[in-house]
mmCIF file of C-alpha atoms in Angstrom:
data_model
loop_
_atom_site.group_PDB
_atom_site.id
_atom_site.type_symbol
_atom_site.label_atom_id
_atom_site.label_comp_id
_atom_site.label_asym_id
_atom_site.label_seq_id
_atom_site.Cartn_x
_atom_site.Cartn_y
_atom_site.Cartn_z
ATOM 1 C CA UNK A 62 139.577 105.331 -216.904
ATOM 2 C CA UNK A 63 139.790 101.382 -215.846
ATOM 3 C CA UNK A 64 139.914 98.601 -218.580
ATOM 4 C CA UNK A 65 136.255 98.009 -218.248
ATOM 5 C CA UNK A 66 135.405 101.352 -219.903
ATOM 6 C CA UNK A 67 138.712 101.051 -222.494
ATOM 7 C CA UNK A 68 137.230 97.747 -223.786
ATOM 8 C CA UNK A 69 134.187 99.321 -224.129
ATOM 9 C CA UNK A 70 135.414 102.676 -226.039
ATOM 10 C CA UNK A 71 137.832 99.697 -228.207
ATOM 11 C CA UNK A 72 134.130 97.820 -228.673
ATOM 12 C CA UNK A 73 132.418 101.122 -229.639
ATOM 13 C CA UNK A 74 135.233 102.345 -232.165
ATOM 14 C CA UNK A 75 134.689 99.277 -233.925
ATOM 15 C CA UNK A 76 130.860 99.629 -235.335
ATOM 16 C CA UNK A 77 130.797 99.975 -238.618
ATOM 17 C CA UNK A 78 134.457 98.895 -238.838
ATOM 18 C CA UNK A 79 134.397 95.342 -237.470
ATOM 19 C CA UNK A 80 134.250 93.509 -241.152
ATOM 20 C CA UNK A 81 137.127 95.872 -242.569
ATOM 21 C CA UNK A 82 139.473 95.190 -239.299
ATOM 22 C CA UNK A 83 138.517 91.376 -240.477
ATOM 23 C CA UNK A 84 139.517 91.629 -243.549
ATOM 24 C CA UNK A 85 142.637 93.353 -243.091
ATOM 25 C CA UNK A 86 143.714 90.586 -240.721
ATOM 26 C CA UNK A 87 142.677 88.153 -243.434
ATOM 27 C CA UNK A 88 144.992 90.216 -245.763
ATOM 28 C CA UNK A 89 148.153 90.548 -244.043
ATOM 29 C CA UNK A 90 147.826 86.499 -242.774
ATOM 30 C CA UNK A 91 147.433 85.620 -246.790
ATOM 31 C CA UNK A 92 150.761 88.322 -247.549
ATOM 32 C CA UNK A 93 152.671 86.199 -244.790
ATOM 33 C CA UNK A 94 151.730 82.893 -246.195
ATOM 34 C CA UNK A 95 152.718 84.404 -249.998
ATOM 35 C CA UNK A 96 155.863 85.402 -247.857
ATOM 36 C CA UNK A 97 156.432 82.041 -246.195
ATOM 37 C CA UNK A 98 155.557 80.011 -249.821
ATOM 38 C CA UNK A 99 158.558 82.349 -251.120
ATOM 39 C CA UNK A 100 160.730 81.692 -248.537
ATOM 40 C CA UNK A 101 160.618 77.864 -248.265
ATOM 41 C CA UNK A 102 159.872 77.611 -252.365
ATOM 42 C CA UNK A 103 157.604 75.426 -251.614
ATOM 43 C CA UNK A 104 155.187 73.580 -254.203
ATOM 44 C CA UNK A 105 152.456 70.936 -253.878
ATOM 45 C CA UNK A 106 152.729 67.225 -255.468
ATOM 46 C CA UNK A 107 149.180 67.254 -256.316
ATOM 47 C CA UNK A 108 149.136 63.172 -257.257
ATOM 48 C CA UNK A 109 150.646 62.195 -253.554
ATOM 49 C CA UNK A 110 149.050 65.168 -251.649
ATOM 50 C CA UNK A 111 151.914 65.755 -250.169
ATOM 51 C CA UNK A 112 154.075 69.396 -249.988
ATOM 52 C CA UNK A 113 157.258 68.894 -251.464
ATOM 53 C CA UNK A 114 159.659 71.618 -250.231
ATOM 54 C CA UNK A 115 162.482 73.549 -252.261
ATOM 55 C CA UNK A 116 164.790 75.390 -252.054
ATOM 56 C CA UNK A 117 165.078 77.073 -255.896
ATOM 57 C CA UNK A 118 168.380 78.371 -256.616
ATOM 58 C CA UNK A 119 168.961 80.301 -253.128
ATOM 59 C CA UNK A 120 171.598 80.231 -250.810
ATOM 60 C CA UNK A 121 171.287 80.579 -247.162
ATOM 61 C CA UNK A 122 172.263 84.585 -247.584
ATOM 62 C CA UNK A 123 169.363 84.788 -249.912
ATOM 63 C CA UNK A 124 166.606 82.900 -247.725
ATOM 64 C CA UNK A 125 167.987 84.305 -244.559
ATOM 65 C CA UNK A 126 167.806 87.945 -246.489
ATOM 66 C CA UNK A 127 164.042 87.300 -247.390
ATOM 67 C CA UNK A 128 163.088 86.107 -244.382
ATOM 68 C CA UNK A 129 164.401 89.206 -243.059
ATOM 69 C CA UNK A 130 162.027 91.271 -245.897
ATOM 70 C CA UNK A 131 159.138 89.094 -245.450
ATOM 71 C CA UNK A 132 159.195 90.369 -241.616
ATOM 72 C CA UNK A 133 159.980 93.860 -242.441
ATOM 73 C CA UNK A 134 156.826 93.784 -244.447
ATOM 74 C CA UNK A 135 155.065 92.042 -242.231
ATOM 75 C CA UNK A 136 156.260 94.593 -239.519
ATOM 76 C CA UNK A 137 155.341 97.452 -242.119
ATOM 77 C CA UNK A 138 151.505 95.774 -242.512
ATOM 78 C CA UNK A 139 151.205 95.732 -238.682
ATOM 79 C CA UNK A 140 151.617 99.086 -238.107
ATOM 80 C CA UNK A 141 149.320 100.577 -240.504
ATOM 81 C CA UNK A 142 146.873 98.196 -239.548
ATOM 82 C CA UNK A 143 147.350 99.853 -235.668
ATOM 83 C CA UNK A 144 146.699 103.257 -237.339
ATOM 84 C CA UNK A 145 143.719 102.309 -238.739
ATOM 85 C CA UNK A 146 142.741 101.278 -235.262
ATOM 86 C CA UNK A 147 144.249 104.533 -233.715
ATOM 87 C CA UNK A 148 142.030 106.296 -236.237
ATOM 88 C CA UNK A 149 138.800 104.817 -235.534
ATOM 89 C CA UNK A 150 138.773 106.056 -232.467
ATOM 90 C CA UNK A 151 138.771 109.548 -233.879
ATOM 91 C CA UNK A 152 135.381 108.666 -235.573
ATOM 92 C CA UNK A 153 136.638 107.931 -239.095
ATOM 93 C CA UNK A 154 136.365 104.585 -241.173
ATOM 94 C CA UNK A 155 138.794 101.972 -241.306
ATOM 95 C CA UNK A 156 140.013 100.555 -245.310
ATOM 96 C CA UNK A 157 142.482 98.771 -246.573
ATOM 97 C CA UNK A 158 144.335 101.445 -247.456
ATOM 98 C CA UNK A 159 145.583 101.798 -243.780
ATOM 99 C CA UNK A 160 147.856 98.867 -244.407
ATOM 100 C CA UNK A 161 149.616 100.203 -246.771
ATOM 101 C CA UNK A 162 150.247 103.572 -245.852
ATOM 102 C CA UNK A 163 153.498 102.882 -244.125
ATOM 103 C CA UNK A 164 154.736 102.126 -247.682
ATOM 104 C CA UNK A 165 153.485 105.080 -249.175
ATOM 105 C CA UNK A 166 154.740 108.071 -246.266
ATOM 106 C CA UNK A 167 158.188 108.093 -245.387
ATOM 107 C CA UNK A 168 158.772 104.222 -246.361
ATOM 108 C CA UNK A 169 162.423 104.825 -244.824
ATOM 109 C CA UNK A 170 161.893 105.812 -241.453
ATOM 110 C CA UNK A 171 159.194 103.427 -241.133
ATOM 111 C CA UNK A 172 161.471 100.726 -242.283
ATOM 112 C CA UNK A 173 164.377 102.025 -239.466
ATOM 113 C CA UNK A 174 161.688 102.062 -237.092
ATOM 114 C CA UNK A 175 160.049 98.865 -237.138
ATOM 115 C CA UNK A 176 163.323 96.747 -237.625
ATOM 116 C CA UNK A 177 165.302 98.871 -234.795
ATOM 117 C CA UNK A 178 162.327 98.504 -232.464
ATOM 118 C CA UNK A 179 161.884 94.667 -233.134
ATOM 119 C CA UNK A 180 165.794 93.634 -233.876
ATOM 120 C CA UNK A 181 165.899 95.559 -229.717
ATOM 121 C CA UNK A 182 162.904 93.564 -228.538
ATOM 122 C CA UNK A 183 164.320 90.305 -229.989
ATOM 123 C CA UNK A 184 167.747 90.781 -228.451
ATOM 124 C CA UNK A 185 166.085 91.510 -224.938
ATOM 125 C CA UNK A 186 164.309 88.213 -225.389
ATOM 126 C CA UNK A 187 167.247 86.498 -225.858
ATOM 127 C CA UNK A 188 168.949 87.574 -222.594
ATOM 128 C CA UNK A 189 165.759 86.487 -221.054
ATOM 129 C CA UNK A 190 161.948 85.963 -222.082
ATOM 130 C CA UNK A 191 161.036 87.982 -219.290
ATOM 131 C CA UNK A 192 162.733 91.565 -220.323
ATOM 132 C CA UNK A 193 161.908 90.913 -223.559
ATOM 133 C CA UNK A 194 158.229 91.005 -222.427
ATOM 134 C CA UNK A 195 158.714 93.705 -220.438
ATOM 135 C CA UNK A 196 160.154 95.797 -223.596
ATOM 136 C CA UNK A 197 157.569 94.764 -225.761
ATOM 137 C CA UNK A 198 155.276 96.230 -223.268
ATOM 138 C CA UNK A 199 157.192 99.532 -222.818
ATOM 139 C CA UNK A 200 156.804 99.886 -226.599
ATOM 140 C CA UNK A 201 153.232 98.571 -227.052
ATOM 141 C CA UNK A 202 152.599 102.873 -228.074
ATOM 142 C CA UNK A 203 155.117 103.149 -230.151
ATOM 143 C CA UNK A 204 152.827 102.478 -233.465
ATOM 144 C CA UNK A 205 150.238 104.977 -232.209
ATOM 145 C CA UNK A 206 152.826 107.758 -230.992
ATOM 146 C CA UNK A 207 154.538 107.278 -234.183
ATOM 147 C CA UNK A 208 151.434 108.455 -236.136
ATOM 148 C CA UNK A 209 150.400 111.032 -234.200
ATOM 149 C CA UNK A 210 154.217 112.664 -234.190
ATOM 150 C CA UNK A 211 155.879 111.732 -237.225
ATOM 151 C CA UNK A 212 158.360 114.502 -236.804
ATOM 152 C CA UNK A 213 159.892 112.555 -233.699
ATOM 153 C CA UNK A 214 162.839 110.539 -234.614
ATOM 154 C CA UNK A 215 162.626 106.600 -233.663
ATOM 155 C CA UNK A 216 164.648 106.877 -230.729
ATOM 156 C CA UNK A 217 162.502 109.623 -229.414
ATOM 157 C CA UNK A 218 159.102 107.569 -230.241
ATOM 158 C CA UNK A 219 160.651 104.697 -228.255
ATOM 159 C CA UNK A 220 161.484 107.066 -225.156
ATOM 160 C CA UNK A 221 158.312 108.388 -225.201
ATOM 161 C CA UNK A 222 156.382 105.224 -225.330
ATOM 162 C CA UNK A 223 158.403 104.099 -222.511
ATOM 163 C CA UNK A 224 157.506 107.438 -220.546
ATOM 164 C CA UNK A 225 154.054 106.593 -220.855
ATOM 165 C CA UNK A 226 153.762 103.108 -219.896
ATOM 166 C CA UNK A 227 155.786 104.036 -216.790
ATOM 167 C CA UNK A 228 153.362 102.359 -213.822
ATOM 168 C CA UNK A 229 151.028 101.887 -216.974
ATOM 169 C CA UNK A 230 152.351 97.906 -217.610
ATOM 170 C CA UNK A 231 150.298 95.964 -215.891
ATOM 171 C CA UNK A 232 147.355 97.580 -216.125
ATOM 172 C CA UNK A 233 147.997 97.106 -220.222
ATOM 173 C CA UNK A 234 148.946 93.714 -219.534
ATOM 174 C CA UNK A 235 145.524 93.541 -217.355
ATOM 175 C CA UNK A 236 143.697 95.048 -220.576
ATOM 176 C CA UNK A 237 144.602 92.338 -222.743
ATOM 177 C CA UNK A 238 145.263 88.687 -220.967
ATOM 178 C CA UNK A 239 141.169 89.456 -220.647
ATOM 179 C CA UNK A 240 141.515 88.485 -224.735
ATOM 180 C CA UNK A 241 144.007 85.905 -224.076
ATOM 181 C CA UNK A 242 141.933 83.851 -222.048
ATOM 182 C CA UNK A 243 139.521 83.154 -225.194
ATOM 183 C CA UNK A 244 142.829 81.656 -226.651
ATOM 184 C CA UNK A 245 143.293 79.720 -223.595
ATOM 185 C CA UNK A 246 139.431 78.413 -222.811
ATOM 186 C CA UNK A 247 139.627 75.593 -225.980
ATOM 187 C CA UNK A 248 142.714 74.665 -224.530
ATOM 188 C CA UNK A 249 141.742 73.901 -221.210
ATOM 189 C CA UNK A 250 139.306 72.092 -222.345
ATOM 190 C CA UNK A 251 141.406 69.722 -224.091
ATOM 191 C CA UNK A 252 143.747 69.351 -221.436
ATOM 192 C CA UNK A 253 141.290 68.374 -218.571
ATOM 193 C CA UNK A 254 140.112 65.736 -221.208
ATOM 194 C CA UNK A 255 143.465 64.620 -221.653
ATOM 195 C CA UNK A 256 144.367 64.574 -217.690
ATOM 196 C CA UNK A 257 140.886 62.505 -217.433
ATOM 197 C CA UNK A 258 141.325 60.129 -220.554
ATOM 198 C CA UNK A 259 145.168 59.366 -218.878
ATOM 199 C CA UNK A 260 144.129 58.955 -215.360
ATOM 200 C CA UNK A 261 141.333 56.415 -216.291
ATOM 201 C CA UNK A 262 142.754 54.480 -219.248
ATOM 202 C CA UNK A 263 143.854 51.698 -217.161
ATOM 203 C CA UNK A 264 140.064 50.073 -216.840
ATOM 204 C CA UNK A 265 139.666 50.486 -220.951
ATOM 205 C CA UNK A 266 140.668 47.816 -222.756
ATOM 206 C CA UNK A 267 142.987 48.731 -226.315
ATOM 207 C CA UNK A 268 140.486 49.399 -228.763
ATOM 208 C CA UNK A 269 138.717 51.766 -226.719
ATOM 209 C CA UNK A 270 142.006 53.445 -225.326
ATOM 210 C CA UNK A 271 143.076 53.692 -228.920
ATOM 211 C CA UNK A 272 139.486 55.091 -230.155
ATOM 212 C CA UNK A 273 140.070 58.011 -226.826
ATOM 213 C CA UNK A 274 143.491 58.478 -227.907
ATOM 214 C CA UNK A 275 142.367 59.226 -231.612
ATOM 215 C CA UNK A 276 139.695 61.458 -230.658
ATOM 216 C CA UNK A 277 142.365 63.102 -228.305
ATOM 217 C CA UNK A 278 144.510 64.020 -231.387
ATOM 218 C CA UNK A 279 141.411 65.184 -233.628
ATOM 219 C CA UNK A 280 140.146 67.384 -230.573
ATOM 220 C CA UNK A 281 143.089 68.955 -230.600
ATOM 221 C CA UNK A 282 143.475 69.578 -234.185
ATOM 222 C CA UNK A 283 139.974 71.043 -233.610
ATOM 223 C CA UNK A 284 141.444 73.674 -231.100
ATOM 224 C CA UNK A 285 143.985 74.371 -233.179
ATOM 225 C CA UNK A 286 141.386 75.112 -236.206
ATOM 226 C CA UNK A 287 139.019 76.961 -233.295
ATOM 227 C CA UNK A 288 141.986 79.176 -232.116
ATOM 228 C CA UNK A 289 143.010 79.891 -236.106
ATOM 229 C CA UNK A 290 139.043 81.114 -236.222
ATOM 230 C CA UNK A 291 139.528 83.025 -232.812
ATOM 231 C CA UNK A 292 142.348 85.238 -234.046
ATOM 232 C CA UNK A 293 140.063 86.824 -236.631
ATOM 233 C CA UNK A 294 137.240 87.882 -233.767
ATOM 234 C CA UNK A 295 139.220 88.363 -230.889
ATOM 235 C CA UNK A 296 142.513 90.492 -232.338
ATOM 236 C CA UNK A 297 140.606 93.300 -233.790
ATOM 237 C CA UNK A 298 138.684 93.599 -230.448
ATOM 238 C CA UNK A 299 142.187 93.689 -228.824
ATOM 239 C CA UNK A 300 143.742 96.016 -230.988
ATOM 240 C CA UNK A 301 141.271 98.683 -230.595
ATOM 241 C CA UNK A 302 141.243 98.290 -226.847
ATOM 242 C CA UNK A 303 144.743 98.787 -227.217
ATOM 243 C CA UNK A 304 143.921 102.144 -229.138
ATOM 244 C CA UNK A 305 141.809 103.199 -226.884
ATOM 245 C CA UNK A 306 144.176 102.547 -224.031
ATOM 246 C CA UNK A 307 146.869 104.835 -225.442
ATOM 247 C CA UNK A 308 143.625 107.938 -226.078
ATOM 248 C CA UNK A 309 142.847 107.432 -222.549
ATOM 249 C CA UNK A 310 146.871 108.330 -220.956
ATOM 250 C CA UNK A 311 146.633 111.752 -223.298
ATOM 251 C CA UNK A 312 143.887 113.221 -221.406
#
C-alpha cells in the first residue's frame, strides 16, 4: 500500500470522528496549559495587563518534579489519544474517554512505558538531533503495538516497533512531512516577504521602512496564530494516517 492510499484510509477513518479528534486535541492542549500555569505559578495583574510570574513556595526539586508529572501526563494523554485513532480504523467511534484510558488500565506500566520510551528518545537527542530522530521514528508504533499486545513487556513493544519500521522509515517519514508542509507554507510566505522587504528597503524612506517593518512583525504574529489554528486540522489528519500506516505493515 503507498502513502497515497494510507492518507486516504487515515481520511476515511476519520468521518464521523473528525470533531471528537478536535476536541480531544483541544483537551489535552488546555491540560498542558493547566500544567504549565502550575508549574510556573503564574497569575495575571489584571490592572497592568501584564503576567506576573511566581514561584509559590517550591523549590527547584519540586518544579523540576512537576514538570516531570506534567509530561508524564501529557505523555499518558498522547497515547490514548493514538488509540482512539488506532481504533477508528477498526470502524468504532472515537470519545473522550480514549484519553483517559491509559489512567484507568494498568496506570503502572503505562507510566514505565511512556517515560522509559521518551527519557531513551531524549538521551539519543542529546548525543545528536539526528539519532534522536531516527529513534523517534523506530518507535513511532510503539503506542499502537502497545494496545493491541498489552501482555508484551515495554522492552518487547519497543523491539517490536523497531522490527517493523525496519526499511519502513522513510517511507513513514514520506507519510507525514506531506502534513508538515501545511506548517511550513505560512512560513514561507513570510520569509520571501521578509527577503523582499530587506533587499528593497534601501529606496524607502523611514516612515515607510518602519510601517514594512511593523507589518513584518504583525504578519508574523499572524503565522504564528495561523499555525496555532493549523495544529487542530492538520494533526488529527496525521495521526490517523499514522494509524493507518501501522494496519497496513500487519497484512
Amino acid at each position: 500500500m503507498d502513502n497515497r492510499e494510507i492518507r486516504l484510509n487515515g481520511k476515511m477513518s476519520l468521518k464521523g470522528n473528525y470533531l471528537v479528534a478536535i476536541a480531544n486535541l483541544v483537551v489535552i492542549t488546555i491540560i498542558s496549559y493547566a500544567f504549565q500555569m502550575l508549574f510556573t505559578g503564574s497569575t495575571v495583574d489584571v490592572q497592568n495587563f501584564n503576567t506576573v510570574s511566581t514561584i509559590s513556595g517550591g523549590t527547584l526539586l519540586l518544579n523540576f518534579l512537576i514538570s516531570i508529572v506534567s509530561m508524564l501526563v501529557m505523555s499518558l494523554l498522547n497515547l490514548g489519544y493514538n488509540w482512539g485513532f488506532l481504533n477508528i480504523q477498526e470502524g468504532k467511534q472515537m470519545t473522550v474517554s480514549y484519553l483517559f484510558a491509559p489512567f484507568k488500565y494498568q496506570a503502572q506500566k503505562a507510566i514505565a512505558f511512556v517515560f522509559r520510551r521518551d527519557l531513551l528518545i531524549l538521551l539519543w537527542s542529546l548525543l545528536l538531533i539526528i539519532p534522536g530522530i531516527i529513534k523517534s521514528f523506530a518507535w513511532a508504533l510503539t503506542d499502537f503495538i502497545y494496545h493491541d499486545e498489552p501482555d508484551l513487556s515495554n522492552r518487547e513493544i519497543l523491539e517490536k516497533s523497531e522490527q517493523m519500521m525496519q526499511g519502513n522509515k522513510w517511507k513513514l517519514f514520506r507519510l507525514e512531512f506531506y502534513y508538515v508542509l501545511f506548517y511550513l507554507i505560512p512560513i514561507i510566505i513570510w520569509m520571501i516577504s521578509a527577503l523582499f522587504i530587506a533587499n528593497n528597503n534601501t529606496n524607502m524612506n523611514d516612515q515607510v521602512t518602519g510601517a514594512l517593518f511593523l507589518g513584518l512583525f504583525a504578519g508574523f504574529m499572524l503565522v504564528i496564530g495561523v499555525s496555532v489554528l493549523l495544529t487542530f486540522v492538520i494533526e488529527p489528519k496525521k495521526r490517523a494516517a499514522r494509524a493507518a500506516f501501522y494496519k497496513s505493515l500487519l497484512y
